[in-house]
Amino acid sequence: MTTRFFDVSAAFLLEEGGTLDNVRVAYRTWGEPRSNATLVCHALTGSADADDWWQGLFGPGRVLDPGKSFIVSANVLGSCYGTTGPASTKPERLSPYGPGFPTVTIRDMVRLQAALLDHLGIDRLDLVIGGSMGGMQVLEWAIEYPERVDAIVPIGVGPSQSPWSIALSEAQRSAIKGDSRFRGGRYRPERPPRAGLATARQIAMCSYRSPQNFNARFPRNGDLASFDVQSYLRYQGDKLVDRFDANAYLTLIAAMDTHDVGRGRGPAAEVLGRVRTPALVVAISSDVLYPVAEVAALTASMGNAELAILDAPHGHDSFLVETERLNELVVGWLESRVTNREPRVASPR
Amino acid sequence: MTTRFFDVSAAFLLEEGGTLDNVRVAYRTWGEPRSNATLVCHALTGSADADDWWQGLFGPGRVLDPGKSFIVSANVLGSCYGTTGPASTKPERLSPYGPGFPTVTIRDMVRLQAALLDHLGIDRLDLVIGGSMGGMQVLEWAIEYPERVDAIVPIGVGPSQSPWSIALSEAQRSAIKGDSRFRGGRYRPERPPRAGLATARQIAMCSYRSPQNFNARFPRNGDLASFDVQSYLRYQGDKLVDRFDANAYLTLIAAMDTHDVGRGRGPAAEVLGRVRTPALVVAISSDVLYPVAEVAALTASMGNAELAILDAPHGHDSFLVETERLNELVVGWLESRVTNREPRVASPR
């Protein structure tokens, strides 16, 4: 299976008001095409290659079983893995959008995914699942398209991006924009703001992991001036620079900062209360970015949701690390739903 | 009262092996000079102006009562508020030390304070108190000079700098060193690495505060692209750049990273177990940088320590914010010690 592309024919309307022309979506599918499917939503620096970054959830009898369901994953709007983003060339120009790329929101990402599903002839989603920025998309799916979604599993996410998380985004923005090579976003592709993006990734990694995780993996080595955790962080920073565009990174962290299920809809709790789609909301015990209390508050507001705690010491990233246990949690929930499900009846109207 | 200076006459020996010549210490005192005193140790970007940054602890009947005790505070080695640091001019040269300033440790800072106290004719310390990097110095005082210290109050600190805290330091180092104006530390004073230092401060501020603090102070404003917490962080970053030297900042975060009471002494728990100096160890309920569990573990290892929890939502910085309640905690403990204290007897030997 390889990445395929869907070109949106009409101008794509954005939540902030403007439009984007010639929007392209990079996506992948697994299993036999049918009219119902499972949608996998990726996190900040992820891609449509869900079988790569979520390998542990793929396979026979697992949450993502291509033998049993049609699975779809698409690179989000604003990213740099094939879907239109700041590094894409503007229609009828030779230069990339760069810093002129518009503000996109989680809702824009989800609306673009819906257009892709229309194109693929998919009416219903048996399941929408994702963590972090992916979890934000999952929530928006249940709110914007309740009639198309049968079940959702948002992981490591709150009802809105918290001011503390926005602050961590801001420090990352400051790192990228402060790099003299950033040049207001007008850097040449071969001369990107490496140092700034690497620092941003280092900041993010501290928030994706946890004190417990770093303390266990990188015990102090007795040296006065260098510690193992330093080289690990440097490696993580450098690795991202080789695979991600700085403007796309800024676009996506800005999109995460816009996450707020209540925006323009009324109080978040009321909006969530109207979500009747069955939901398993997964909180990660050691998550410092989206603490259990925040995820629990989200769950409590929702109309038909169950909270599961993934008890893992790796911090926010546990949903990408402890995939065996995450798989068990979700499969268990999906099976209990099948067992307990009443025969569907047409609702009286 | 103004800042005074003490010039060390001999070469000052450093833990890493080298020496520093012409070391100067900036210090302040409050109250009538006598042979016993209270020592106040400052945090990362603090100074000898303890009555400024710890105003709430100063005054009649408070922890720091100049009417009752002689109070001393000194700017630490490596800083930029009067004590020798990277921005100081090298002896017999015109240029500052800059990046050539040696690695200093918390133990070096404490040894320099001890030299100052010798100079001032102070034999004993009734109390050594400080938070964060100040708390590290407090612990080292009790370990290195048990015969000179009657009581200690370390606040918001663990037995060693945790790998997660080192990781946050590393992200800050990356921000400063990645600034093209840093020039390997050889920047001109009038052209400092502003952007990098500001980003470092933004990273630090996220760790000094807490999700609860930011969420309560800067609720989301409904805007798509700007949030109140952003301008707050930018302001904090810019403010530090105007008052702190980047090389000094790097020197001090490196010193904090060296903090490890066990280094060269044996297992930390055994080292701490030998500390018989009465100690009130204060943990901050919302501290993400030095979590309660870490501070509690420190306390449990110590030979004669009591744990107090400062229940405050502001994160690590609560020791600088909730000074009224911190003062009550410490005064209460000091008074209970006076009440319960047995008459001192010479130890049999």
XYZ file of N, CA, C and O in Angstrom, chain B residues 171-249:
316
model
N 17.106 22.153 26.938
C 16.307 22.891 25.950
C 16.638 24.383 26.044
O 16.714 25.085 25.031
N 16.855 24.864 27.268
C 17.201 26.282 27.449
C 18.598 26.583 26.898
O 18.830 27.615 26.267
N 19.531 25.671 27.150
C 20.875 25.823 26.589
C 20.801 25.868 25.070
O 21.452 26.688 24.424
N 20.001 24.969 24.510
C 19.849 24.891 23.060
C 19.307 26.215 22.522
O 19.751 26.703 21.474
N 18.371 26.815 23.222
C 17.789 28.096 22.787
C 18.852 29.192 22.782
O 18.958 29.967 21.831
N 19.662 29.250 23.829
C 20.674 30.319 23.932
C 21.806 30.085 22.935
O 22.185 30.984 22.186
N 22.315 28.863 22.893
C 23.451 28.578 22.016
C 23.056 28.613 20.544
O 23.899 28.836 19.679
N 21.770 28.374 20.252
C 21.305 28.391 18.874
C 21.099 29.794 18.329
O 20.931 29.977 17.122
N 21.112 30.786 19.199
C 20.951 32.176 18.753
C 22.244 32.608 18.056
O 23.328 32.540 18.651
N 22.120 33.062 16.806
C 23.333 33.391 16.038
C 24.128 34.515 16.708
O 25.325 34.659 16.482
N 23.469 35.322 17.539
C 24.191 36.372 18.245
C 25.019 35.833 19.410
O 25.821 36.558 19.995
N 24.792 34.586 19.776
C 25.521 34.023 20.912
C 27.008 33.883 20.584
O 27.878 34.102 21.428
N 27.293 33.514 19.354
C 28.670 33.427 18.851
C 29.582 32.649 19.811
O 30.653 33.141 20.183
N 29.119 31.473 20.197
C 29.913 30.656 21.101
C 30.182 31.320 22.443
O 31.135 30.969 23.143
N 29.345 32.276 22.816
C 29.491 32.972 24.092
C 30.318 34.246 23.989
O 30.437 34.994 24.963
N 30.873 34.508 22.801
C 31.725 35.693 22.622
C 30.942 36.873 22.063
O 31.434 37.603 21.208
N 29.722 37.039 22.519
C 28.916 38.186 22.092
C 29.402 39.457 22.788
O 29.989 39.402 23.873
N 29.173 40.576 22.132
C 29.500 41.852 22.778
C 28.374 42.200 23.747
O 27.201 41.932 23.461
N 28.715 42.818 24.906
C 27.680 43.106 25.907
C 26.507 43.894 25.328
O 25.362 43.719 25.750
N 26.790 44.764 24.356
C 25.705 45.569 23.799
C 24.924 44.824 22.710
O 23.952 45.347 22.171
N 25.337 43.598 22.412
C 24.653 42.819 21.380
C 24.486 41.375 21.864
O 24.994 40.417 21.279
N 23.738 41.220 22.960
C 23.600 39.887 23.563
C 22.624 39.010 22.767
O 21.875 39.527 21.938
N 22.629 37.710 23.009
C 21.673 36.802 22.341
C 20.285 36.946 22.957
O 19.824 36.067 23.686
N 19.638 38.046 22.652
C 18.340 38.379 23.262
C 17.289 37.305 23.014
O 16.596 36.868 23.930
N 17.159 36.915 21.725
C 16.084 35.980 21.368
C 16.262 34.648 22.096
O 15.306 34.090 22.642
N 17.504 34.161 22.127
C 17.758 32.869 22.756
C 17.518 32.896 24.256
O 16.900 31.989 24.820
N 17.979 33.954 24.905
C 17.785 34.048 26.354
C 16.302 34.216 26.693
O 15.807 33.641 27.667
N 15.597 34.984 25.859
C 14.155 35.172 26.093
C 13.420 33.839 25.960
O 12.543 33.513 26.776
N 13.792 33.053 24.944
C 13.156 31.736 24.779
C 13.461 30.849 25.980
O 12.578 30.160 26.504
N 14.719 30.875 26.441
C 15.098 30.072 27.611
C 14.225 30.433 28.813
O 13.726 29.570 29.536
N 14.014 31.731 29.014
C 13.188 32.174 30.135
C 11.737 31.712 29.974
O 11.083 31.356 30.948
N 11.263 31.715 28.733
C 9.892 31.251 28.486
C 9.748 29.777 28.844
O 8.757 29.368 29.465
N 10.744 28.977 28.452
C 10.729 27.555 28.805
C 10.696 27.418 30.324
O 9.894 26.687 30.901
N 11.605 28.165 30.981
C 11.712 28.078 32.439
C 10.404 28.494 33.109
O 9.944 27.838 34.052
N 9.785 29.569 32.612
C 8.548 30.056 33.238
C 7.452 28.994 33.210
O 6.681 28.872 34.159
N 7.382 28.229 32.108
C 6.380 27.147 32.056
C 6.626 26.150 33.190
O 5.686 25.633 33.787
N 7.912 25.890 33.480
C 8.221 24.915 34.529
C 8.132 25.517 35.933
O 7.940 24.805 36.903
N 8.280 26.836 36.048
C 8.180 27.485 37.361
C 6.734 27.663 37.797
O 6.458 27.788 38.980
N 5.862 27.783 36.802
C 4.451 27.946 37.129
C 3.786 26.573 37.043
O 4.468 25.565 37.183
N 2.516 26.499 36.787
C 1.847 25.210 36.748
C 0.645 25.331 35.839
O 0.175 26.442 35.570
N 0.168 24.178 35.362
C -1.079 24.212 34.588
C -2.174 24.980 35.321
O -2.803 25.873 34.750
N -2.380 24.668 36.608
C -3.443 25.348 37.359
C -3.257 26.858 37.333
O -4.199 27.631 37.177
N -1.993 27.287 37.537
C -1.710 28.716 37.609
C -2.040 29.418 36.300
O -2.757 30.417 36.275
N -1.512 28.903 35.202
C -1.757 29.537 33.901
C -3.235 29.444 33.520
O -3.800 30.391 32.969
N -3.835 28.283 33.814
C -5.233 28.113 33.424
C -6.137 29.088 34.160
O -7.102 29.605 33.597
N -5.800 29.364 35.415
C -6.632 30.289 36.201
C -6.356 31.744 35.818
O -7.274 32.560 35.743
N -5.077 32.062 35.569
C -4.740 33.472 35.308
C -5.017 33.913 33.887
O -5.282 35.089 33.639
N -4.898 32.994 32.962
C -5.012 33.365 31.551
C -6.050 32.509 30.845
O -5.715 31.721 29.958
N -7.317 32.637 31.227
C -8.322 31.811 30.560
C -8.348 32.121 29.064
O -8.031 33.234 28.649
N -8.705 31.150 28.268
C -8.792 31.332 26.812
C -9.737 32.485 26.510
O -10.757 32.650 27.139
N -9.368 33.281 25.512
C -10.173 34.474 25.210
C -11.048 34.317 23.964
O -11.685 35.270 23.532
N -11.100 33.125 23.397
C -11.973 32.914 22.244
C -11.340 33.324 20.928
O -11.893 33.057 19.865
N -10.176 33.952 21.006
C -9.494 34.364 19.784
C -8.873 33.135 19.101
O -8.498 32.181 19.760
N -8.768 33.190 17.776
C -8.200 32.042 17.060
C -6.681 32.020 17.083
O -6.063 30.983 16.972
N -6.066 33.189 17.165
C -4.620 33.225 16.928
C -3.811 33.877 18.036
O -2.590 33.865 17.990
N -4.446 34.435 19.043
C -3.640 35.005 20.122
C -4.324 34.796 21.470
O -5.547 34.804 21.574
N -3.491 34.580 22.478
C -3.992 34.248 23.794
C -3.220 35.063 24.817
O -2.051 35.384 24.602
N -3.875 35.383 25.917
C -3.251 36.253 26.913
C -1.943 35.681 27.450
O -1.003 36.413 27.750
N -1.878 34.345 27.574
C -0.683 33.739 28.151
C 0.541 33.974 27.251
O 1.673 34.019 27.731
N 0.311 34.175 25.967
C 1.431 34.441 25.050
C 2.114 35.761 25.379
O 3.337 35.833 25.475
N 1.317 36.819 25.548
C 1.951 38.111 25.820
C 2.606 38.102 27.194
O 3.651 38.720 27.400
N 2.013 37.347 28.131
C 2.646 37.220 29.445
C 4.027 36.575 29.316
O 5.023 37.081 29.851
N 4.102 35.485 28.570
C 5.386 34.788 28.402
C 6.409 35.666 27.683
O 7.579 35.706 28.048
N 5.944 36.352 26.638
C 6.862 37.235 25.896
C 7.422 38.307 26.827
O 8.605 38.611 26.806
N 6.539 38.855 27.644
C 6.963 39.886 28.588
C 8.004 39.329 29.556
O 9.036 39.958 29.810
N 7.750 38.131 30.069
C 8.697 37.522 31.016
C 10.055 37.278 30.349
O 11.101 37.488 30.952
N 10.026 36.824 29.107
C 11.265 36.577 28.377
C 12.041 37.867 28.183
O 13.243 37.955 28.490
N 11.370 38.895 27.693
C 12.041 40.167 27.415
C 12.583 40.803 28.690
O 13.653 41.409 28.694
N 11.817 40.671 29.773
C 12.225 41.295 31.030
C 13.542 40.708 31.523
O 14.410 41.436 32.006
N 13.701 39.403 31.395
C 14.940 38.798 31.885
C 16.140 39.259 31.064
O 17.219 39.501 31.611
N 15.944 39.371 29.745
C 17.051 39.754 28.863
C 17.636 41.104 29.289
O 18.842 41.325 29.189
N 16.774 41.986 29.779
C 17.246 43.311 30.195
C 18.045 43.282 31.496
O 18.696 44.259 31.846
N 17.954 42.182 32.236
C 18.596 42.198 33.548
C 19.569 41.057 33.783
O 20.144 40.955 34.864
N 19.758 40.178 32.794
C 20.609 39.020 33.063
C 21.528 38.702 31.890
O 21.151 38.834 30.732
N 22.724 38.270 32.224
C 23.722 37.928 31.203
C 23.541 36.474 30.759
O 23.371 35.574 31.589
N 23.598 36.246 29.451
C 23.357 34.902 28.909
C 24.407 33.888 29.377
O 24.072 32.749 29.724
N 25.671 34.272 29.401
C 26.699 33.339 29.872
C 26.518 33.013 31.356
O 26.752 31.875 31.784
N 26.113 34.007 32.137
C 25.847 33.754 33.561
C 24.679 32.784 33.706
O 24.704 31.870 34.542
N 23.681 32.985 32.866
C 22.513 32.093 32.909
C 22.944 30.648 32.633
O 22.566 29.720 33.355
